[in-house]
Amino acid sequence: MAHHLKYFCRILLFFHAIILFCGVGELQATTGSFTLFNSYRVDSLDWTIASDFSGTTPNILSELQWTDLQIFQMGADAEIIRPMRDRIDIVLLGKAGYGWILAGDNQDSDYAGDNRTLEWSRSNNDAGDGHVLDLSGGVGLRFKQLQDKWTLTPQLGYAYSEQDLVIQQGFQTLSVTIAPFSPPPAVGPIAGLNSSYYAWWFGPWLGLQAEYQQSHHLLWDLTLRWHSLEYQAEADWNLRTDLKHPVSFEHAADGDGISINIGLDYLIHKKWDIGLGFEYRDMQADNGIAIIYLDSGGIGGTRFNEVNWASWVFSCSLQYTF
């Protein structure tokens, strides 16, 4: 994580240098805004691995699904604006959010046949613990007052997202002995389950923001972004005595995704706005690698088929313009 955050900070410094280089006029011409927000967020995440690197026999060996992850998130975002010429500004963007997982479900399934057939082990578990972290920075070129009411801002940036997922209070719901797999636990509660899965998504993005000034008090905005992603994860399967701890296995893959943000801001008093927002994120990565660390000291591996992450975010905000 420290390596990713260091790289993220370097990207922000690079964007700041662009503004210092490209900005014209006096320093007093710099304007911007600072926003505090609270969000209610619902996430889902799932991944599968195959039994070998060729992705066969079976093509889906294990599947983990986290659903209905209910998250309370707090954060802040900021804009710094420097005029370049009439009706064109350069904009520095930054956003950070931290959230707590309040509730959620997990299912862990294992299969002996291709395409999710011959399921021989399934557990359904509580996933109502953990946290999420989101960081994003970028730069944009803002074209103002198009047809008097519209503003368009092409954007370029870098984003980092982290999910710390916890699996507890397990219950084995399916148990079938199929050779050559190790017999699963008997149906019933799984004592002592406290496994973790840490996931990181990071990479550059391209975006376009459109704003519509409906009235002096009312502003609508729509932001679309396409993300190029690297995905990394590591897990600690605490009940698996045949695996190492605290890192039992790692995942890595490349992917992409989109995010859509719709916002409504209302001017309440001079430089103060209140806002409502909705964001949808759909990210995926595939054709990766899973590295498995054995307690004996050996290292194994298999194909990491895919990972999918979807997020729905509803937020309210308070913004100060300076």
PDB file of N, CA, C and O in Angstrom, residues 225-279:
ATOM      1  N   ARG A 225     -16.058   8.928 -16.548  1.00  0.00           N
ATOM      2  CA  ARG A 225     -14.632   8.593 -16.547  1.00  0.00           C
ATOM      3  C   ARG A 225     -14.423   7.138 -16.975  1.00  0.00           C
ATOM      4  O   ARG A 225     -15.201   6.256 -16.619  1.00  0.00           O
ATOM      5  N   TRP A 226     -13.351   6.949 -17.736  1.00  0.00           N
ATOM      6  CA  TRP A 226     -12.895   5.609 -18.097  1.00  0.00           C
ATOM      7  C   TRP A 226     -11.568   5.354 -17.389  1.00  0.00           C
ATOM      8  O   TRP A 226     -10.652   6.190 -17.432  1.00  0.00           O
ATOM      9  N   HIS A 227     -11.463   4.208 -16.717  1.00  0.00           N
ATOM     10  CA  HIS A 227     -10.299   3.888 -15.892  1.00  0.00           C
ATOM     11  C   HIS A 227      -9.504   2.738 -16.510  1.00  0.00           C
ATOM     12  O   HIS A 227     -10.078   1.722 -16.899  1.00  0.00           O
ATOM     13  N   SER A 228      -8.204   2.899 -16.575  1.00  0.00           N
ATOM     14  CA  SER A 228      -7.294   1.792 -16.885  1.00  0.00           C
ATOM     15  C   SER A 228      -6.701   1.331 -15.559  1.00  0.00           C
ATOM     16  O   SER A 228      -6.132   2.138 -14.814  1.00  0.00           O
ATOM     17  N   LEU A 229      -6.812   0.016 -15.267  1.00  0.00           N
ATOM     18  CA  LEU A 229      -6.588  -0.441 -13.900  1.00  0.00           C
ATOM     19  C   LEU A 229      -5.540  -1.544 -13.790  1.00  0.00           C
ATOM     20  O   LEU A 229      -5.425  -2.402 -14.666  1.00  0.00           O
ATOM     21  N   GLU A 230      -4.809  -1.487 -12.706  1.00  0.00           N
ATOM     22  CA  GLU A 230      -4.084  -2.641 -12.187  1.00  0.00           C
ATOM     23  C   GLU A 230      -4.795  -3.091 -10.917  1.00  0.00           C
ATOM     24  O   GLU A 230      -5.239  -2.260 -10.115  1.00  0.00           O
ATOM     25  N   TYR A 231      -4.888  -4.404 -10.747  1.00  0.00           N
ATOM     26  CA  TYR A 231      -5.557  -4.966  -9.577  1.00  0.00           C
ATOM     27  C   TYR A 231      -4.578  -5.855  -8.821  1.00  0.00           C
ATOM     28  O   TYR A 231      -3.880  -6.680  -9.423  1.00  0.00           O
ATOM     29  N   GLN A 232      -4.509  -5.663  -7.522  1.00  0.00           N
ATOM     30  CA  GLN A 232      -3.699  -6.517  -6.657  1.00  0.00           C
ATOM     31  C   GLN A 232      -4.477  -6.819  -5.390  1.00  0.00           C
ATOM     32  O   GLN A 232      -5.284  -5.990  -4.937  1.00  0.00           O
ATOM     33  N   ALA A 233      -4.270  -7.985  -4.836  1.00  0.00           N
ATOM     34  CA  ALA A 233      -4.951  -8.363  -3.603  1.00  0.00           C
ATOM     35  C   ALA A 233      -4.116  -9.376  -2.851  1.00  0.00           C
ATOM     36  O   ALA A 233      -3.301 -10.102  -3.439  1.00  0.00           O
ATOM     37  N   GLU A 234      -4.312  -9.403  -1.547  1.00  0.00           N
ATOM     38  CA  GLU A 234      -3.698 -10.449  -0.724  1.00  0.00           C
ATOM     39  C   GLU A 234      -4.690 -10.856   0.354  1.00  0.00           C
ATOM     40  O   GLU A 234      -5.533 -10.058   0.790  1.00  0.00           O
ATOM     41  N   ALA A 235      -4.607 -12.119   0.758  1.00  0.00           N
ATOM     42  CA  ALA A 235      -5.594 -12.676   1.679  1.00  0.00           C
ATOM     43  C   ALA A 235      -4.907 -13.435   2.803  1.00  0.00           C
ATOM     44  O   ALA A 235      -3.797 -13.952   2.648  1.00  0.00           O
ATOM     45  N   ASP A 236      -5.603 -13.489   3.917  1.00  0.00           N
ATOM     46  CA  ASP A 236      -5.207 -14.334   5.048  1.00  0.00           C
ATOM     47  C   ASP A 236      -6.394 -15.226   5.374  1.00  0.00           C
ATOM     48  O   ASP A 236      -7.380 -14.776   5.944  1.00  0.00           O
ATOM     49  N   TRP A 237      -6.312 -16.503   4.948  1.00  0.00           N
ATOM     50  CA  TRP A 237      -7.356 -17.492   5.229  1.00  0.00           C
ATOM     51  C   TRP A 237      -7.011 -18.151   6.571  1.00  0.00           C
ATOM     52  O   TRP A 237      -6.287 -19.121   6.633  1.00  0.00           O
ATOM     53  N   ASN A 238      -7.522 -17.598   7.665  1.00  0.00           N
ATOM     54  CA  ASN A 238      -6.976 -17.905   8.990  1.00  0.00           C
ATOM     55  C   ASN A 238      -7.187 -19.349   9.433  1.00  0.00           C
ATOM     56  O   ASN A 238      -6.416 -19.864  10.265  1.00  0.00           O
ATOM     57  N   LEU A 239      -8.184 -20.057   8.889  1.00  0.00           N
ATOM     58  CA  LEU A 239      -8.432 -21.439   9.313  1.00  0.00           C
ATOM     59  C   LEU A 239      -7.710 -22.479   8.466  1.00  0.00           C
ATOM     60  O   LEU A 239      -7.773 -23.669   8.773  1.00  0.00           O
ATOM     61  N   ARG A 240      -7.034 -22.040   7.416  1.00  0.00           N
ATOM     62  CA  ARG A 240      -6.329 -22.974   6.543  1.00  0.00           C
ATOM     63  C   ARG A 240      -4.927 -23.231   7.097  1.00  0.00           C
ATOM     64  O   ARG A 240      -4.010 -22.430   6.943  1.00  0.00           O
ATOM     65  N   THR A 241      -4.753 -24.379   7.746  1.00  0.00           N
ATOM     66  CA  THR A 241      -3.463 -24.710   8.354  1.00  0.00           C
ATOM     67  C   THR A 241      -2.414 -25.078   7.314  1.00  0.00           C
ATOM     68  O   THR A 241      -1.218 -25.094   7.616  1.00  0.00           O
ATOM     69  N   ASP A 242      -2.850 -25.359   6.075  1.00  0.00           N
ATOM     70  CA  ASP A 242      -1.893 -25.710   5.036  1.00  0.00           C
ATOM     71  C   ASP A 242      -1.330 -24.473   4.332  1.00  0.00           C
ATOM     72  O   ASP A 242      -0.424 -24.601   3.499  1.00  0.00           O
ATOM     73  N   LEU A 243      -1.834 -23.269   4.676  1.00  0.00           N
ATOM     74  CA  LEU A 243      -1.387 -22.038   4.041  1.00  0.00           C
ATOM     75  C   LEU A 243      -0.638 -21.164   5.029  1.00  0.00           C
ATOM     76  O   LEU A 243      -0.847 -21.229   6.249  1.00  0.00           O
ATOM     77  N   LYS A 244       0.222 -20.318   4.486  1.00  0.00           N
ATOM     78  CA  LYS A 244       0.979 -19.389   5.317  1.00  0.00           C
ATOM     79  C   LYS A 244       0.083 -18.270   5.836  1.00  0.00           C
ATOM     80  O   LYS A 244      -0.967 -17.971   5.279  1.00  0.00           O
ATOM     81  N   HIS A 245       0.572 -17.603   6.899  1.00  0.00           N
ATOM     82  CA  HIS A 245      -0.104 -16.456   7.490  1.00  0.00           C
ATOM     83  C   HIS A 245       0.963 -15.423   7.870  1.00  0.00           C
ATOM     84  O   HIS A 245       2.075 -15.800   8.260  1.00  0.00           O
ATOM     85  N   PRO A 246       0.679 -14.133   7.692  1.00  0.00           N
ATOM     86  CA  PRO A 246      -0.615 -13.535   7.404  1.00  0.00           C
ATOM     87  C   PRO A 246      -0.955 -13.402   5.917  1.00  0.00           C
ATOM     88  O   PRO A 246      -2.015 -12.869   5.589  1.00  0.00           O
ATOM     89  N   VAL A 247      -0.067 -13.810   5.011  1.00  0.00           N
ATOM     90  CA  VAL A 247      -0.392 -13.754   3.586  1.00  0.00           C
ATOM     91  C   VAL A 247      -0.514 -15.186   3.066  1.00  0.00           C
ATOM     92  O   VAL A 247       0.488 -15.891   2.911  1.00  0.00           O
ATOM     93  N   SER A 248      -1.740 -15.631   2.800  1.00  0.00           N
ATOM     94  CA  SER A 248      -1.991 -16.986   2.324  1.00  0.00           C
ATOM     95  C   SER A 248      -1.916 -17.075   0.803  1.00  0.00           C
ATOM     96  O   SER A 248      -1.462 -18.080   0.262  1.00  0.00           O
ATOM     97  N   PHE A 249      -2.380 -16.024   0.117  1.00  0.00           N
ATOM     98  CA  PHE A 249      -2.261 -15.993  -1.340  1.00  0.00           C
ATOM     99  C   PHE A 249      -2.385 -14.555  -1.829  1.00  0.00           C
ATOM    100  O   PHE A 249      -2.848 -13.660  -1.098  1.00  0.00           O
ATOM    101  N   GLU A 250      -1.966 -14.336  -3.072  1.00  0.00           N
ATOM    102  CA  GLU A 250      -2.021 -13.017  -3.704  1.00  0.00           C
ATOM    103  C   GLU A 250      -2.659 -13.140  -5.079  1.00  0.00           C
ATOM    104  O   GLU A 250      -2.534 -14.181  -5.738  1.00  0.00           O
ATOM    105  N   HIS A 251      -3.303 -12.073  -5.496  1.00  0.00           N
ATOM    106  CA  HIS A 251      -3.904 -11.987  -6.833  1.00  0.00           C
ATOM    107  C   HIS A 251      -3.371 -10.765  -7.561  1.00  0.00           C
ATOM    108  O   HIS A 251      -3.104  -9.731  -6.938  1.00  0.00           O
ATOM    109  N   ALA A 252      -3.242 -10.875  -8.887  1.00  0.00           N
ATOM    110  CA  ALA A 252      -2.831  -9.742  -9.711  1.00  0.00           C
ATOM    111  C   ALA A 252      -3.454  -9.881 -11.089  1.00  0.00           C
ATOM    112  O   ALA A 252      -3.494 -10.985 -11.653  1.00  0.00           O
ATOM    113  N   ALA A 253      -3.948  -8.758 -11.633  1.00  0.00           N
ATOM    114  CA  ALA A 253      -4.577  -8.762 -12.963  1.00  0.00           C
ATOM    115  C   ALA A 253      -4.663  -7.326 -13.459  1.00  0.00           C
ATOM    116  O   ALA A 253      -4.503  -6.367 -12.687  1.00  0.00           O
ATOM    117  N   ASP A 254      -4.910  -7.181 -14.749  1.00  0.00           N
ATOM    118  CA  ASP A 254      -5.135  -5.872 -15.363  1.00  0.00           C
ATOM    119  C   ASP A 254      -6.578  -5.789 -15.842  1.00  0.00           C
ATOM    120  O   ASP A 254      -7.188  -6.791 -16.225  1.00  0.00           O
ATOM    121  N   GLY A 255      -7.119  -4.566 -15.844  1.00  0.00           N
ATOM    122  CA  GLY A 255      -8.498  -4.406 -16.274  1.00  0.00           C
ATOM    123  C   GLY A 255      -8.835  -2.977 -16.590  1.00  0.00           C
ATOM    124  O   GLY A 255      -7.962  -2.134 -16.804  1.00  0.00           O
ATOM    125  N   ASP A 256     -10.124  -2.682 -16.599  1.00  0.00           N
ATOM    126  CA  ASP A 256     -10.594  -1.328 -16.846  1.00  0.00           C
ATOM    127  C   ASP A 256     -11.967  -1.167 -16.220  1.00  0.00           C
ATOM    128  O   ASP A 256     -12.514  -2.096 -15.629  1.00  0.00           O
ATOM    129  N   GLY A 257     -12.531   0.032 -16.347  1.00  0.00           N
ATOM    130  CA  GLY A 257     -13.832   0.273 -15.764  1.00  0.00           C
ATOM    131  C   GLY A 257     -14.330   1.662 -16.091  1.00  0.00           C
ATOM    132  O   GLY A 257     -13.647   2.472 -16.723  1.00  0.00           O
ATOM    133  N   ILE A 258     -15.559   1.931 -15.655  1.00  0.00           N
ATOM    134  CA  ILE A 258     -16.169   3.234 -15.860  1.00  0.00           C
ATOM    135  C   ILE A 258     -16.742   3.739 -14.537  1.00  0.00           C
ATOM    136  O   ILE A 258     -17.061   2.953 -13.637  1.00  0.00           O
ATOM    137  N   SER A 259     -16.865   5.048 -14.438  1.00  0.00           N
ATOM    138  CA  SER A 259     -17.590   5.665 -13.333  1.00  0.00           C
ATOM    139  C   SER A 259     -18.458   6.780 -13.886  1.00  0.00           C
ATOM    140  O   SER A 259     -18.069   7.484 -14.821  1.00  0.00           O
ATOM    141  N   ILE A 260     -19.648   6.912 -13.305  1.00  0.00           N
ATOM    142  CA  ILE A 260     -20.614   7.930 -13.708  1.00  0.00           C
ATOM    143  C   ILE A 260     -21.055   8.672 -12.458  1.00  0.00           C
ATOM    144  O   ILE A 260     -21.455   8.051 -11.468  1.00  0.00           O
ATOM    145  N   ASN A 261     -20.955   9.996 -12.493  1.00  0.00           N
ATOM    146  CA  ASN A 261     -21.316  10.807 -11.334  1.00  0.00           C
ATOM    147  C   ASN A 261     -22.303  11.880 -11.764  1.00  0.00           C
ATOM    148  O   ASN A 261     -22.029  12.632 -12.703  1.00  0.00           O
ATOM    149  N   ILE A 262     -23.451  11.952 -11.082  1.00  0.00           N
ATOM    150  CA  ILE A 262     -24.458  12.974 -11.329  1.00  0.00           C
ATOM    151  C   ILE A 262     -24.609  13.793 -10.055  1.00  0.00           C
ATOM    152  O   ILE A 262     -24.790  13.239  -8.965  1.00  0.00           O
ATOM    153  N   GLY A 263     -24.519  15.118 -10.181  1.00  0.00           N
ATOM    154  CA  GLY A 263     -24.596  15.971  -9.012  1.00  0.00           C
ATOM    155  C   GLY A 263     -25.547  17.137  -9.193  1.00  0.00           C
ATOM    156  O   GLY A 263     -25.809  17.585 -10.313  1.00  0.00           O
ATOM    157  N   LEU A 264     -26.061  17.623  -8.076  1.00  0.00           N
ATOM    158  CA  LEU A 264     -26.933  18.792  -8.041  1.00  0.00           C
ATOM    159  C   LEU A 264     -26.458  19.671  -6.896  1.00  0.00           C
ATOM    160  O   LEU A 264     -26.420  19.241  -5.735  1.00  0.00           O
ATOM    161  N   ASP A 265     -26.085  20.931  -7.213  1.00  0.00           N
ATOM    162  CA  ASP A 265     -25.620  21.887  -6.203  1.00  0.00           C
ATOM    163  C   ASP A 265     -26.585  23.060  -6.131  1.00  0.00           C
ATOM    164  O   ASP A 265     -27.034  23.581  -7.173  1.00  0.00           O
ATOM    165  N   TYR A 266     -26.864  23.499  -4.900  1.00  0.00           N
ATOM    166  CA  TYR A 266     -27.777  24.619  -4.683  1.00  0.00           C
ATOM    167  C   TYR A 266     -27.086  25.671  -3.827  1.00  0.00           C
ATOM    168  O   TYR A 266     -26.605  25.376  -2.724  1.00  0.00           O
ATOM    169  N   LEU A 267     -26.989  26.886  -4.348  1.00  0.00           N
ATOM    170  CA  LEU A 267     -26.359  27.997  -3.636  1.00  0.00           C
ATOM    171  C   LEU A 267     -27.285  28.466  -2.518  1.00  0.00           C
ATOM    172  O   LEU A 267     -28.421  28.890  -2.766  1.00  0.00           O
ATOM    173  N   ILE A 268     -26.800  28.396  -1.278  1.00  0.00           N
ATOM    174  CA  ILE A 268     -27.650  28.764  -0.148  1.00  0.00           C
ATOM    175  C   ILE A 268     -27.314  30.142   0.403  1.00  0.00           C
ATOM    176  O   ILE A 268     -28.188  30.826   0.932  1.00  0.00           O
ATOM    177  N   HIS A 269     -26.029  30.547   0.283  1.00  0.00           N
ATOM    178  CA  HIS A 269     -25.663  31.866   0.804  1.00  0.00           C
ATOM    179  C   HIS A 269     -24.282  32.253   0.288  1.00  0.00           C
ATOM    180  O   HIS A 269     -23.281  31.644   0.665  1.00  0.00           O
ATOM    181  N   LYS A 270     -24.227  33.225  -0.589  1.00  0.00           N
ATOM    182  CA  LYS A 270     -22.985  33.755  -1.135  1.00  0.00           C
ATOM    183  C   LYS A 270     -22.081  32.644  -1.648  1.00  0.00           C
ATOM    184  O   LYS A 270     -22.278  32.148  -2.743  1.00  0.00           O
ATOM    185  N   LYS A 271     -21.111  32.203  -0.853  1.00  0.00           N
ATOM    186  CA  LYS A 271     -20.115  31.234  -1.313  1.00  0.00           C
ATOM    187  C   LYS A 271     -20.375  29.810  -0.828  1.00  0.00           C
ATOM    188  O   LYS A 271     -19.512  28.937  -0.979  1.00  0.00           O
ATOM    189  N   TRP A 272     -21.538  29.558  -0.267  1.00  0.00           N
ATOM    190  CA  TRP A 272     -21.836  28.247   0.288  1.00  0.00           C
ATOM    191  C   TRP A 272     -22.878  27.529  -0.552  1.00  0.00           C
ATOM    192  O   TRP A 272     -23.905  28.104  -0.908  1.00  0.00           O
ATOM    193  N   ASP A 273     -22.610  26.248  -0.857  1.00  0.00           N
ATOM    194  CA  ASP A 273     -23.528  25.396  -1.606  1.00  0.00           C
ATOM    195  C   ASP A 273     -23.784  24.124  -0.821  1.00  0.00           C
ATOM    196  O   ASP A 273     -22.905  23.617  -0.104  1.00  0.00           O
ATOM    197  N   ILE A 274     -24.986  23.589  -0.971  1.00  0.00           N
ATOM    198  CA  ILE A 274     -25.263  22.224  -0.522  1.00  0.00           C
ATOM    199  C   ILE A 274     -25.503  21.389  -1.771  1.00  0.00           C
ATOM    200  O   ILE A 274     -25.943  21.893  -2.809  1.00  0.00           O
ATOM    201  N   GLY A 275     -25.190  20.103  -1.690  1.00  0.00           N
ATOM    202  CA  GLY A 275     -25.282  19.268  -2.877  1.00  0.00           C
ATOM    203  C   GLY A 275     -25.770  17.870  -2.590  1.00  0.00           C
ATOM    204  O   GLY A 275     -25.655  17.361  -1.470  1.00  0.00           O
ATOM    205  N   LEU A 276     -26.315  17.247  -3.612  1.00  0.00           N
ATOM    206  CA  LEU A 276     -26.684  15.839  -3.611  1.00  0.00           C
ATOM    207  C   LEU A 276     -25.990  15.179  -4.792  1.00  0.00           C
ATOM    208  O   LEU A 276     -25.837  15.794  -5.858  1.00  0.00           O
ATOM    209  N   GLY A 277     -25.564  13.921  -4.619  1.00  0.00           N
ATOM    210  CA  GLY A 277     -24.863  13.250  -5.698  1.00  0.00           C
ATOM    211  C   GLY A 277     -25.156  11.764  -5.755  1.00  0.00           C
ATOM    212  O   GLY A 277     -25.517  11.144  -4.742  1.00  0.00           O
ATOM    213  N   PHE A 278     -25.018  11.217  -6.937  1.00  0.00           N
ATOM    214  CA  PHE A 278     -25.108   9.767  -7.153  1.00  0.00           C
ATOM    215  C   PHE A 278     -23.943   9.357  -8.036  1.00  0.00           C
ATOM    216  O   PHE A 278     -23.658   9.991  -9.055  1.00  0.00           O
ATOM    217  N   GLU A 279     -23.248   8.291  -7.631  1.00  0.00           N
ATOM    218  CA  GLU A 279     -22.126   7.776  -8.428  1.00  0.00           C
ATOM    219  C   GLU A 279     -22.276   6.273  -8.606  1.00  0.00           C
ATOM    220  O   GLU A 279     -22.661   5.563  -7.669  1.00  0.00           O
TER     221      GLU A 279
END
